[in-house]
Coordinates of C-alpha atoms in Angstrom, one line a residue:
M17 CA -77.6 32.2 72.8
E18 CA -78.0 29.3 71.3
N19 CA -75.7 26.0 71.9
I20 CA -74.2 24.2 69.1
P21 CA -73.9 20.6 69.3
G22 CA -70.1 18.9 69.0
P23 CA -69.0 15.9 67.4
A24 CA -70.0 12.9 68.9
P25 CA -67.3 11.4 70.9
R26 CA -68.2 7.7 68.9
S27 CA -67.6 9.7 65.4
I28 CA -64.5 11.3 66.8
A29 CA -63.3 7.9 67.7
R30 CA -63.6 6.5 64.3
R31 CA -61.8 8.8 62.6
L32 CA -58.9 8.6 65.1
A33 CA -59.3 4.8 63.9
L34 CA -59.4 5.8 60.6
M35 CA -56.2 7.8 60.7
G36 CA -54.2 4.9 62.7
G37 CA -55.2 2.5 60.4
L38 CA -54.1 4.5 57.5
L39 CA -51.0 5.3 59.4
V40 CA -50.3 1.7 60.2
I41 CA -50.6 0.7 56.7
A42 CA -48.2 3.5 56.0
W43 CA -45.5 2.0 58.0
L44 CA -46.5 -1.8 56.7
A45 CA -45.7 -0.4 53.2
M46 CA -42.8 1.4 53.9
A47 CA -41.7 -1.4 56.0
F48 CA -41.9 -3.5 53.1
K49 CA -40.5 -1.5 51.0
M50 CA -37.5 -1.1 53.1
Y51 CA -37.5 -5.1 53.2
T52 CA -37.8 -5.5 49.5
V53 CA -35.0 -3.1 48.4
Q54 CA -32.8 -4.1 51.5
V55 CA -33.2 -7.7 51.5
V56 CA -35.3 -9.0 48.8
D57 CA -33.7 -6.8 45.7
D58 CA -30.7 -5.7 47.7
E59 CA -28.3 -7.5 44.8
S60 CA -30.2 -5.6 42.1
H61 CA -29.9 -2.3 43.6
A62 CA -26.4 -2.5 44.6
E63 CA -25.4 -3.3 41.1
R64 CA -27.0 -0.6 39.9
G65 CA -25.5 1.8 42.2
L66 CA -22.2 0.5 41.0
R67 CA -22.7 0.7 37.5
Q68 CA -23.8 4.4 38.6
R69 CA -20.3 5.1 40.3
L70 CA -18.3 3.0 37.8
S71 CA -16.2 4.7 35.1
I72 CA -15.5 2.2 32.4
R73 CA -13.3 2.9 29.3
E74 CA -11.6 1.6 26.8
V75 CA -7.5 1.5 27.5
L76 CA -6.1 1.9 23.3
P77 CA -3.0 -0.2 22.9
E78 CA 0.3 0.7 21.3
R79 CA 0.4 0.3 17.5
G80 CA 3.4 -1.5 16.1
E81 CA 6.4 0.0 14.6
I82 CA 7.7 -0.9 11.0
F83 CA 11.1 -1.2 10.2
D84 CA 13.6 -2.0 7.3
R85 CA 15.4 -5.0 6.4
N86 CA 18.5 -3.7 8.6
G87 CA 16.6 -2.4 11.7
E88 CA 16.1 1.3 10.7
A89 CA 12.9 2.5 12.0
L90 CA 10.1 3.7 9.2
A91 CA 6.6 4.0 10.8
L92 CA 6.7 4.8 14.4
T93 CA 4.1 5.8 17.6
V94 CA 5.0 8.5 19.9
L95 CA 2.9 10.6 22.6
G96 CA 1.2 13.9 21.1
A97 CA -1.7 15.4 22.5
S98 CA -5.2 16.8 21.2
L99 CA -6.7 20.4 21.8
F100 CA -10.9 20.1 22.0
A101 CA -13.4 23.0 23.6
I102 CA -16.3 23.1 25.4
P103 CA -18.2 26.0 23.4
S104 CA -20.5 26.7 26.2
E105 CA -17.9 27.5 28.0
I106 CA -16.0 29.5 25.7
Q107 CA -16.6 33.4 26.1
D108 CA -15.1 34.7 23.3
P109 CA -14.9 32.3 20.4
V110 CA -13.5 34.7 17.7
L111 CA -10.8 35.5 20.2
V112 CA -10.1 32.2 20.8
A113 CA -10.6 30.9 17.2
Q114 CA -7.5 33.5 16.1
Q115 CA -5.3 32.8 18.8
V116 CA -5.5 29.3 19.1
G117 CA -6.2 28.3 15.8
L118 CA -3.5 30.5 14.5
R119 CA -1.1 28.6 16.5
V120 CA -2.3 25.1 15.0
G121 CA -2.9 25.6 11.4
A122 CA -6.6 25.8 12.0
D123 CA -9.1 26.7 9.5
I124 CA -9.9 30.4 11.5
E125 CA -13.6 30.3 9.9
K126 CA -14.2 27.0 10.6
L127 CA -12.9 26.8 13.9
T128 CA -15.1 30.2 14.6
R129 CA -18.5 28.3 13.4
D130 CA -17.3 25.5 15.7
L131 CA -17.1 27.6 19.1
Q132 CA -20.7 29.2 18.6
S133 CA -22.5 26.2 17.5
G134 CA -23.3 25.1 20.7
E135 CA -22.4 21.7 20.7
D136 CA -21.3 19.6 23.6
F137 CA -17.2 19.1 22.2
V138 CA -15.3 19.9 19.4
Y139 CA -12.0 19.0 18.2
I140 CA -9.4 22.3 17.8
K141 CA -6.5 19.8 16.2
R142 CA -5.7 16.5 17.0
Q143 CA -2.1 14.9 17.2
L144 CA 0.0 18.2 17.8
E145 CA 3.2 18.3 19.5
V146 CA 3.0 18.1 23.3
D147 CA 5.5 21.2 24.1
M148 CA 2.8 23.2 21.4
V149 CA 0.0 22.2 23.9
E150 CA 1.0 22.9 26.8
E151 CA 1.9 26.5 25.4
I152 CA -1.4 27.1 24.4
M153 CA -2.7 25.4 27.8
N154 CA -0.6 28.0 29.0
M155 CA -2.8 31.0 27.5
G156 CA -5.4 30.2 29.8
F157 CA -8.4 30.6 27.6
A158 CA -11.5 29.2 29.5
G159 CA -13.4 25.8 28.0
V160 CA -9.9 24.9 26.2
Y161 CA -9.1 21.9 26.8
S162 CA -6.2 18.9 26.1
E163 CA -6.0 15.5 26.6
P164 CA -3.3 12.7 25.6
E165 CA -2.9 11.3 22.1
S166 CA -0.7 8.3 20.2
K167 CA 0.4 10.0 16.5
R168 CA 1.8 8.1 14.2
I169 CA 5.3 9.5 12.2
Y170 CA 7.6 8.7 9.5
P171 CA 11.3 9.4 9.8
S172 CA 11.5 9.1 6.6
S173 CA 8.4 9.3 3.7
V174 CA 10.7 7.6 0.9
A175 CA 9.0 4.4 1.7
S176 CA 5.7 5.9 2.0
H177 CA 4.2 4.3 -1.0
V178 CA 5.1 1.2 0.4
L179 CA 4.2 2.1 4.3
G180 CA 0.8 3.6 3.4
M181 CA -0.8 5.8 5.7
V182 CA -3.0 5.6 9.3
N183 CA -6.6 7.8 9.5
I184 CA -6.8 10.3 12.5
D185 CA -7.8 7.5 14.4
G186 CA -4.5 5.5 13.7
V187 CA -6.3 2.9 11.9
G188 CA -4.2 1.4 8.7
I189 CA -6.1 3.0 5.4
E190 CA -3.4 2.4 2.7
G191 CA -0.3 0.0 2.3
L192 CA 1.1 -2.1 4.8
E193 CA -0.7 0.0 8.0
Y194 CA -4.2 -1.0 5.7
Y195 CA -2.8 -4.9 5.3
Y196 CA -1.2 -5.7 8.7
Q197 CA -3.4 -3.5 10.4
E198 CA -4.6 -6.5 12.9
D199 CA -1.5 -7.0 14.0
L200 CA 0.0 -4.3 14.4
A201 CA -3.2 -2.6 16.1
G202 CA -3.2 -4.9 19.2
E203 CA -5.7 -5.8 21.4
P204 CA -7.3 -3.1 23.4
G205 CA -7.7 -3.6 27.1
R206 CA -10.1 -2.3 29.7
A207 CA -10.2 0.2 33.1
M208 CA -13.1 -0.5 35.1
I209 CA -12.9 2.5 38.1
E210 CA -15.5 3.3 41.0
Q211 CA -15.6 7.0 41.2
D212 CA -17.9 9.8 43.9
V213 CA -20.3 12.1 42.3
K214 CA -17.5 14.6 41.7
G215 CA -15.6 11.7 39.4
R216 CA -12.5 11.2 42.1
Q217 CA -11.8 7.4 42.8
I218 CA -13.0 6.2 45.4
P219 CA -9.9 4.6 47.5
T220 CA -11.9 1.5 48.8
G221 CA -13.9 0.8 45.8
L222 CA -13.4 -1.3 42.8
R223 CA -10.7 -0.7 40.4
E224 CA -10.0 -3.6 37.8
I225 CA -7.3 -2.8 35.1
T226 CA -7.1 -5.3 31.6
E227 CA -4.3 -4.4 30.1
A228 CA -3.8 -3.6 26.2
V229 CA -1.9 -5.6 24.2
R230 CA 0.5 -4.0 22.2
G231 CA 0.8 -4.4 18.4
S232 CA 3.5 -6.7 16.6
D233 CA 6.3 -4.8 14.7
L234 CA 6.7 -5.4 11.0
I235 CA 10.0 -6.0 9.8
T236 CA 10.3 -5.4 6.3
T237 CA 12.0 -6.6 3.1
V238 CA 12.7 -3.0 2.1
D239 CA 16.2 -2.0 2.5
L240 CA 16.2 2.0 3.3
L241 CA 19.1 3.2 1.6
L242 CA 18.0 1.6 -1.5
Q243 CA 14.9 3.1 -1.1
Y244 CA 16.3 6.4 -1.0
S245 CA 18.0 5.2 -4.2
L246 CA 15.0 4.6 -6.0
M247 CA 13.4 7.5 -5.5
E248 CA 16.1 10.0 -6.4
A249 CA 16.9 7.5 -9.7
C250 CA 13.3 8.0 -10.8
R251 CA 13.0 11.7 -10.0
S252 CA 15.7 12.1 -11.9
G253 CA 14.1 10.0 -14.6
V254 CA 11.0 12.2 -14.7
A255 CA 12.7 15.6 -14.9
R256 CA 15.2 13.8 -17.7
T257 CA 12.2 12.7 -19.8
G258 CA 9.6 15.1 -19.1
A259 CA 7.6 11.9 -18.0
E260 CA 4.0 12.1 -16.2
Q261 CA 5.5 9.3 -13.7
C262 CA 8.0 6.8 -12.6
W263 CA 8.1 3.8 -10.8
A264 CA 10.5 1.3 -10.1
V265 CA 10.6 -2.1 -7.8
A266 CA 14.2 -4.0 -7.2
L267 CA 13.8 -7.5 -6.1
H268 CA 15.8 -10.2 -4.4
P269 CA 14.7 -13.1 -7.1
E270 CA 16.0 -16.5 -4.7
T271 CA 13.8 -15.1 -1.9
G272 CA 10.9 -12.9 -3.5
E273 CA 12.1 -10.1 -0.9
I274 CA 11.1 -6.7 -2.2
L275 CA 14.3 -4.3 -1.4
A276 CA 12.8 -1.3 -2.7
M277 CA 9.8 0.1 -4.5
G278 CA 8.4 3.5 -5.0
G279 CA 7.9 6.2 -7.6
V280 CA 7.1 9.5 -8.4
P281 CA 4.7 11.7 -7.8
S282 CA 5.8 11.1 -4.0
F283 CA 3.4 11.0 -1.1
D284 CA 3.8 12.4 2.0
P285 CA 1.9 10.1 4.8
D286 CA 1.9 13.4 7.2
E287 CA -0.5 15.3 4.8
R288 CA -2.2 12.4 3.2
V289 CA -1.9 13.6 -0.3
S290 CA 0.9 12.7 -3.2
E291 CA 2.9 16.0 -4.1
D292 CA 1.3 16.4 -7.6
G293 CA -2.5 17.1 -5.1
S294 CA -3.6 13.3 -5.9
P295 CA -4.5 11.0 -3.4
F296 CA -2.5 7.6 -2.2
A297 CA -1.5 5.4 -5.5
N298 CA 1.1 2.7 -5.7
F299 CA 1.5 1.7 -9.6
A300 CA 4.2 -0.5 -8.7
V301 CA 1.5 -3.0 -7.3
R302 CA -1.9 -1.8 -8.7
G303 CA -0.8 0.1 -12.0
M304 CA -1.2 -2.3 -15.4
Y305 CA -0.3 -1.6 -18.7
E306 CA 0.9 -3.6 -22.0
P307 CA 4.5 -4.3 -21.7
G308 CA 5.7 -4.3 -24.9
S309 CA 9.2 -6.0 -25.9
T310 CA 9.5 -7.2 -22.1
Q311 CA 7.2 -9.2 -22.7
K312 CA 9.6 -10.8 -25.5
A313 CA 11.4 -12.3 -22.6
V314 CA 8.7 -15.1 -22.1
T315 CA 7.8 -15.8 -26.1
I316 CA 11.5 -16.4 -26.5
A317 CA 12.1 -18.5 -23.0
A318 CA 8.7 -20.7 -24.4
A319 CA 10.5 -21.3 -27.8
L320 CA 14.2 -22.3 -26.2
D321 CA 12.0 -24.2 -23.2
T322 CA 10.0 -26.5 -25.3
G323 CA 12.9 -27.4 -27.5
F324 CA 11.7 -25.9 -30.6
W325 CA 14.3 -23.7 -31.2
R326 CA 17.5 -22.9 -30.0
A327 CA 19.1 -19.4 -29.7
S328 CA 21.0 -20.3 -32.4
D329 CA 18.9 -21.2 -35.1
L330 CA 18.7 -19.1 -38.2
I331 CA 15.2 -17.1 -39.4
P332 CA 16.3 -16.0 -43.2
Q333 CA 15.4 -13.3 -44.2
V334 CA 13.0 -11.5 -41.5
P335 CA 11.2 -8.7 -42.9
Y336 CA 10.8 -5.1 -41.7
E337 CA 6.7 -5.5 -41.4
I338 CA 4.9 -8.2 -41.2
E339 CA 0.8 -9.1 -42.3
I340 CA -1.5 -11.5 -40.4
F341 CA -3.8 -10.4 -42.8
P342 CA -3.4 -9.7 -46.6
R343 CA -2.9 -6.0 -47.5
A344 CA -3.1 -5.0 -43.5
C345 CA -0.1 -2.8 -43.8
E346 CA -1.4 -1.6 -47.3
E347 CA -3.1 1.4 -44.6
P348 CA -0.4 3.5 -42.9
D349 CA -2.3 3.6 -39.3
D350 CA -3.6 -0.3 -39.6
D351 CA -1.5 -2.1 -37.4
I352 CA -3.8 -2.9 -34.4
Y353 CA -5.3 -4.8 -37.2
G354 CA -3.0 -7.1 -38.2
C355 CA -0.1 -5.0 -39.3
Y356 CA 3.3 -5.5 -37.3
R357 CA 6.6 -3.7 -38.2
D358 CA 9.7 -3.2 -36.8
F359 CA 10.7 0.1 -34.7
S360 CA 13.3 1.1 -37.1
Y361 CA 13.1 0.3 -40.7
H362 CA 15.8 -2.2 -42.6
D363 CA 15.9 -4.7 -45.7
P364 CA 15.2 -8.5 -44.8
L365 CA 17.9 -9.8 -42.6
D366 CA 19.1 -13.4 -41.8
L367 CA 18.3 -13.2 -38.2
T368 CA 19.0 -15.9 -35.5
V369 CA 16.6 -16.2 -32.5
A370 CA 19.5 -14.5 -29.9
D371 CA 19.4 -11.8 -32.8
I372 CA 15.9 -11.3 -32.8
F373 CA 15.8 -11.4 -29.1
V374 CA 19.0 -8.8 -29.2
R375 CA 17.9 -6.1 -31.4
S376 CA 14.1 -6.7 -29.7
S377 CA 12.6 -7.1 -33.5
N378 CA 8.8 -7.2 -33.3
V379 CA 8.8 -9.3 -36.9
G380 CA 10.9 -11.7 -35.9
T381 CA 9.5 -12.7 -32.4
I382 CA 6.1 -13.0 -34.3
M383 CA 7.7 -15.3 -36.5
V384 CA 8.9 -17.5 -33.7
Q385 CA 5.9 -17.4 -31.9
Q386 CA 3.5 -18.1 -35.5
S387 CA 6.1 -22.0 -35.4
L388 CA 4.7 -22.9 -32.0
P389 CA 1.8 -25.0 -31.3
R390 CA -1.3 -23.4 -30.7
G391 CA -1.4 -22.9 -26.5
V392 CA 2.1 -22.8 -26.2
L393 CA 2.6 -19.3 -25.4
S394 CA -0.4 -19.4 -23.6
D395 CA 0.8 -21.6 -21.5
Y396 CA 3.6 -20.1 -20.7
I397 CA 2.1 -16.7 -20.0
H398 CA 0.1 -18.2 -17.3
A399 CA 3.2 -20.0 -15.6
F400 CA 5.0 -17.0 -15.4
G401 CA 1.9 -15.5 -13.6
L402 CA 0.4 -12.8 -16.1
G403 CA -3.0 -12.6 -15.7
T404 CA -2.7 -14.2 -11.6
R405 CA -2.2 -12.0 -8.7
T406 CA 1.1 -12.7 -7.6
G407 CA -0.3 -12.5 -4.0
V408 CA 1.9 -9.7 -2.5
D409 CA 1.1 -8.8 1.2
F410 CA 0.0 -5.3 -0.2
S411 CA -4.2 -4.5 -0.8
G412 CA -5.6 -3.9 -4.3
E413 CA -3.5 -6.2 -6.4
P414 CA -5.1 -6.4 -9.9
E415 CA -4.9 -9.7 -11.7
G416 CA -4.1 -8.5 -15.2
L417 CA -5.1 -9.5 -18.8
V418 CA -4.3 -11.6 -20.8
N419 CA -6.7 -12.1 -24.4
L420 CA -6.0 -14.9 -26.2
D421 CA -9.7 -15.5 -27.5
P422 CA -9.2 -17.7 -30.1
S423 CA -11.6 -16.2 -32.5
C424 CA -9.2 -13.0 -32.1
S425 CA -6.5 -13.9 -35.0
T426 CA -4.1 -11.0 -34.1
C427 CA -4.0 -11.8 -30.0
L428 CA -1.4 -14.1 -30.4
A429 CA 0.9 -12.2 -32.3
S430 CA 0.2 -9.1 -30.0
A431 CA 1.0 -11.3 -27.1
A432 CA 4.0 -12.0 -28.6
I433 CA 5.1 -8.8 -28.5
G434 CA 3.5 -6.9 -25.3
Y435 CA 0.1 -6.1 -26.2
S436 CA -3.2 -8.2 -25.9
V437 CA -1.4 -8.6 -22.5
A438 CA -1.9 -6.0 -19.3
V439 CA 0.1 -6.5 -16.4
T440 CA 1.6 -4.8 -13.2
P441 CA 5.4 -3.7 -12.8
I442 CA 5.3 -6.3 -9.5
Q443 CA 4.3 -8.9 -12.0
M444 CA 6.7 -8.3 -14.7
A445 CA 9.5 -8.2 -11.9
S446 CA 8.6 -12.0 -11.0
V447 CA 9.0 -12.8 -14.6
F448 CA 12.4 -12.1 -15.1
G449 CA 13.0 -13.4 -11.2
A450 CA 12.1 -16.3 -12.4
I451 CA 14.4 -16.1 -14.7
A452 CA 17.4 -14.7 -12.8
N453 CA 16.0 -17.9 -10.2
D454 CA 16.9 -20.9 -12.5
G455 CA 13.4 -20.8 -13.6
V456 CA 11.9 -21.1 -10.2
W457 CA 9.1 -18.2 -9.7
V458 CA 8.9 -16.5 -6.2
Q459 CA 6.2 -15.0 -4.4
P460 CA 7.1 -11.5 -4.0
H461 CA 6.6 -10.0 -0.3
L462 CA 7.3 -6.8 1.7
V463 CA 7.1 -8.4 5.3
R464 CA 10.0 -10.7 6.6
A465 CA 8.8 -11.3 10.1
L466 CA 6.5 -10.1 13.0
R467 CA 7.8 -9.3 16.1
V468 CA 5.6 -10.3 18.7
D469 CA 7.0 -9.3 22.7
G470 CA 10.7 -10.1 21.4
E471 CA 9.9 -13.1 19.1
V472 CA 10.4 -13.2 15.6
R473 CA 8.1 -15.0 14.0
P474 CA 8.9 -15.2 9.9
V475 CA 5.9 -14.9 7.6
A476 CA 3.6 -17.7 5.9
D477 CA 5.1 -19.8 3.6
I478 CA 5.9 -18.4 0.5
E479 CA 4.7 -19.8 -3.1
Q480 CA 7.3 -21.1 -5.3
R481 CA 6.9 -22.9 -8.6
Q482 CA 9.8 -24.0 -11.4
V483 CA 8.1 -22.1 -14.6
I484 CA 11.7 -23.1 -17.0
S485 CA 14.2 -25.1 -16.9
P486 CA 17.6 -24.0 -15.1
E487 CA 19.1 -23.8 -18.6
T488 CA 16.5 -22.4 -20.5
A489 CA 17.2 -19.9 -17.6
R490 CA 20.6 -19.9 -17.9
I491 CA 20.6 -19.0 -22.0
M492 CA 18.6 -15.7 -21.5
R493 CA 20.1 -14.2 -19.2
Y494 CA 23.1 -14.4 -21.6
L495 CA 20.6 -13.3 -24.3
M496 CA 19.8 -10.7 -21.8
A497 CA 23.6 -9.8 -21.3
D498 CA 24.2 -9.3 -24.9
T499 CA 21.1 -6.7 -24.8
V500 CA 22.9 -4.8 -22.6
N501 CA 26.0 -5.2 -24.3
K502 CA 25.2 -4.7 -28.0
G503 CA 21.6 -4.3 -28.4
T504 CA 18.4 -2.0 -27.1
G505 CA 19.7 -1.7 -23.7
Q506 CA 23.0 -0.5 -23.6
A507 CA 22.1 2.5 -21.5
A508 CA 21.3 0.3 -18.5
A509 CA 25.1 -0.5 -18.3
V510 CA 26.3 -0.5 -14.7
T511 CA 29.9 -0.2 -14.8
G512 CA 32.4 -3.0 -13.1
F513 CA 29.3 -4.9 -13.4
E514 CA 28.1 -7.7 -15.5
V515 CA 24.3 -6.8 -16.5
G516 CA 21.4 -8.1 -18.1
G517 CA 17.7 -6.8 -19.2
K518 CA 15.3 -6.1 -22.0
T519 CA 13.8 -3.0 -22.8
G520 CA 9.8 -2.3 -23.5
T521 CA 8.5 0.3 -25.5
S522 CA 4.4 0.4 -25.9
S523 CA 2.1 3.0 -27.4
K524 CA -0.8 3.5 -24.9
L525 CA -4.8 3.7 -25.7
G526 CA -6.3 6.7 -27.0
F527 CA -9.4 7.6 -28.1
D528 CA -8.8 6.7 -31.4
G529 CA -7.0 3.1 -30.5
Y530 CA -3.2 3.5 -30.0
D531 CA -1.4 6.8 -29.7
E532 CA 1.9 6.8 -31.1
E533 CA 3.0 10.3 -29.3
L534 CA 1.7 8.5 -25.8
N535 CA 3.9 6.0 -24.9
I536 CA 4.9 3.9 -21.6
A537 CA 8.9 3.0 -21.4
S538 CA 10.1 0.4 -19.5
F539 CA 13.5 -1.7 -18.8
I540 CA 13.7 -4.7 -16.6
G541 CA 16.9 -6.4 -15.7
L542 CA 18.9 -8.2 -13.7
A543 CA 22.6 -9.1 -12.4
P544 CA 25.0 -10.5 -11.9
I545 CA 24.4 -12.5 -15.1
D546 CA 26.0 -15.7 -13.5
D547 CA 24.4 -15.5 -9.8
P548 CA 21.8 -12.8 -9.9
K549 CA 21.1 -11.0 -6.5
V550 CA 18.6 -8.4 -7.9
V551 CA 15.9 -7.9 -10.5
V552 CA 15.5 -4.0 -10.5
M553 CA 11.8 -3.0 -12.9
V554 CA 11.6 0.5 -14.2
V555 CA 8.8 1.8 -15.4
V556 CA 8.4 5.4 -17.1
D557 CA 4.5 6.6 -17.9
G558 CA 4.5 9.3 -20.6
P559 CA 8.0 10.6 -21.5
T560 CA 7.4 14.0 -23.5
R561 CA 10.5 14.5 -25.3
S562 CA 11.5 12.8 -28.6
E563 CA 14.6 11.7 -27.7
F564 CA 13.8 9.7 -24.6
R565 CA 10.3 7.9 -25.9
T566 CA 11.8 4.3 -25.8
G567 CA 12.6 2.0 -22.7
G568 CA 16.2 2.0 -23.9
S569 CA 16.6 5.9 -23.6
A570 CA 14.0 6.6 -21.2
A571 CA 13.8 4.0 -18.5
A572 CA 17.5 1.6 -18.8
P573 CA 18.9 4.9 -17.5
V574 CA 17.4 4.8 -13.9
F575 CA 17.5 1.1 -13.7
S576 CA 21.5 1.4 -13.6
E577 CA 21.4 4.0 -10.9
I578 CA 19.4 2.0 -8.9
M579 CA 21.5 -1.4 -10.0
E580 CA 24.5 0.3 -9.0
V581 CA 23.2 0.7 -5.4
A582 CA 21.5 -2.4 -5.2
L583 CA 24.8 -4.7 -5.8
R584 CA 26.8 -2.5 -3.9
R585 CA 24.6 -2.9 -1.0
F586 CA 24.4 -6.7 -1.5
G587 CA 28.2 -6.8 -1.0
E588 CA 29.2 -6.9 -5.0
I589 CA 32.8 -6.2 -6.1
P590 CA 33.0 -4.9 -9.3
N591 CA 35.5 -6.8 -11.9
G592 CA 37.0 -3.9 -13.3
N593 CA 35.1 -3.9 -16.7
S594 CA 32.9 -1.9 -18.5

C-alpha cells in the first residue's frame, strides 16, 4: 500500500497563523466598532434610539366661544367623537357599512367602497355625539375604532349670517368664525412621550407636555332677542311680498355697534347650507344694489349743509318729468338716457325742499342737485362713505361703485336719486347712522371685545368722522319724521314712538337695461327722533306682488316690526301717541 504524504508541518503552522490573524483583526474591528458606537458616537446613537421611542403629537387648543352682548352663547365647542375604520381588519365591509352607516347617517354605498378600498385608514363619520359612538362601539365590529374630537355647535342658528361657520377640522371659513380665526383658534401645544415597542409609556422615560393655549372668546355687539325678531320680520316680509330675499341691519348710531344683522333665506351652520340650497351669503355686507330714493338723504343733506338751500325754500312748478337732453322723454322707455319722472303723474307743483324729500320727488331732487356747484354732491357721497369699505369686521365687503365720470351727462342726476351708485346695506345703514348721530359717521362693527383668560380686552379703535353739521343732521331727522307721519313711509310707524326714515325703490338691471318689473324695495329709519338709539335698514329684493313693489309697502312694515323690538330692548318708553 502506497503511503500518501500529509501536509507539511510548516504549511499547517502558516494556516493557523493566518486564521489567528484574521480572528485578531475581526476582534479588533469589533472592538473598534464597539468603541465608536459606545464612546465616540454614543450621543448620536442615543438620540436616534430616543427618536424611535418618542411619540410626538400636537395638542389642539380649545376654540374660543362666541357670545352676544348680554352673555348669551352663540357658538360653543363641546366634546364629541369620531368613528374610523382600518379596512384590512374589517371582516364583512357590507355588513359594517349597513349597520354602522345607517346609524350615523353616512352614505352607505360610499362607505362600502371605502371599507373595501384597502386604505390604511378611513373615516366613517366625524364629530358625532359621544353616546352614539359608545353605542356603535358596543356592537363589537372588528376594525371599527373611535377617537375623541371637539365639535362646534350653535345653540341658535338665528345669528348664522353673523357667525358664519367652521369646516370639519374646526377652522373658521365664514363670518366671524373666519374673520377672528387667529383669535378664536388659540395656540397648539405639544406632547412628547417615550414609549416601548408596544406603544406603552415607559415609566422612567421622557415625558414633556407643552400645554395648548385656549382661544379667545368673542363678545359680540349682537342682541340675540333682537336678532331673532329681525329674522322673523324678514321671513314675514318675504311671505307677504313674494320676494326672493329680505335682509336687515340694526345699528347703534353712537357706537357703530351692529345689534342685529341677517336675512332670508336663512343659513344652517350645522349643515353648511342655506334653506334654499345655496351656499353661505350675507347680502347685508357683501351685496350691492342701487339704493334708489334712500340716496336722496345724501343729496338733500348736501344741499342743506352747504347752505345753498333751506328746508323751507320753495321750488315753483316742479313738473312730473324732467329732461337732461332735449326730447329725451319723447321715447316711453328712454328713462336711463336722460328722462327722469316722479313715481306717479302729477301736474306741476310748488314744492319746498322739505316737500320734495317727504314726497320723494325724483324731479324735485334733481332740480336741487342741478343748482349745486359741481363737485358738491360727489364730495358728500364720498364723505358719507359710499364707494369705500366701511371696515366692518366681516370678510368680503366690497367698496361699492360711484359713477360720476365728468363725461357722463346723466350720472349726477342719476346719483342724486340713487342710480349710478351701487351700495351695500351696511354702507347705507352707516349713512343714516351719521344723521342719527348728529352728523358723526362711526365705523360699524360686530365685536365689542375679546376675552382672554378672563380679561376683557376692547377691540381696536373705531373710526369716526364728522360728515355734516349737528344742525343739518337735526333737520334731516325731522324731514324723515314727516316722511313717516305723512309721506311715503307711513307703514314704518311704530305706535308710541316718534320714528323717521326714508323709502327707496329701484329697478334692477336686466339684459336690456332696467326692468320695471324687477324691483329692490328698501326702507332705512331711526328712532326716537330727538335722540336716536337705533337705525334699522331693510332691503326686500324682488317683491313679486304688485301691491308690495315699493319701499313704503314692502320694506317699511318689516322696519316697523324690528324697530319696535329694538326700542323696547333699549328701554325706551312709549309716549302713548301713535
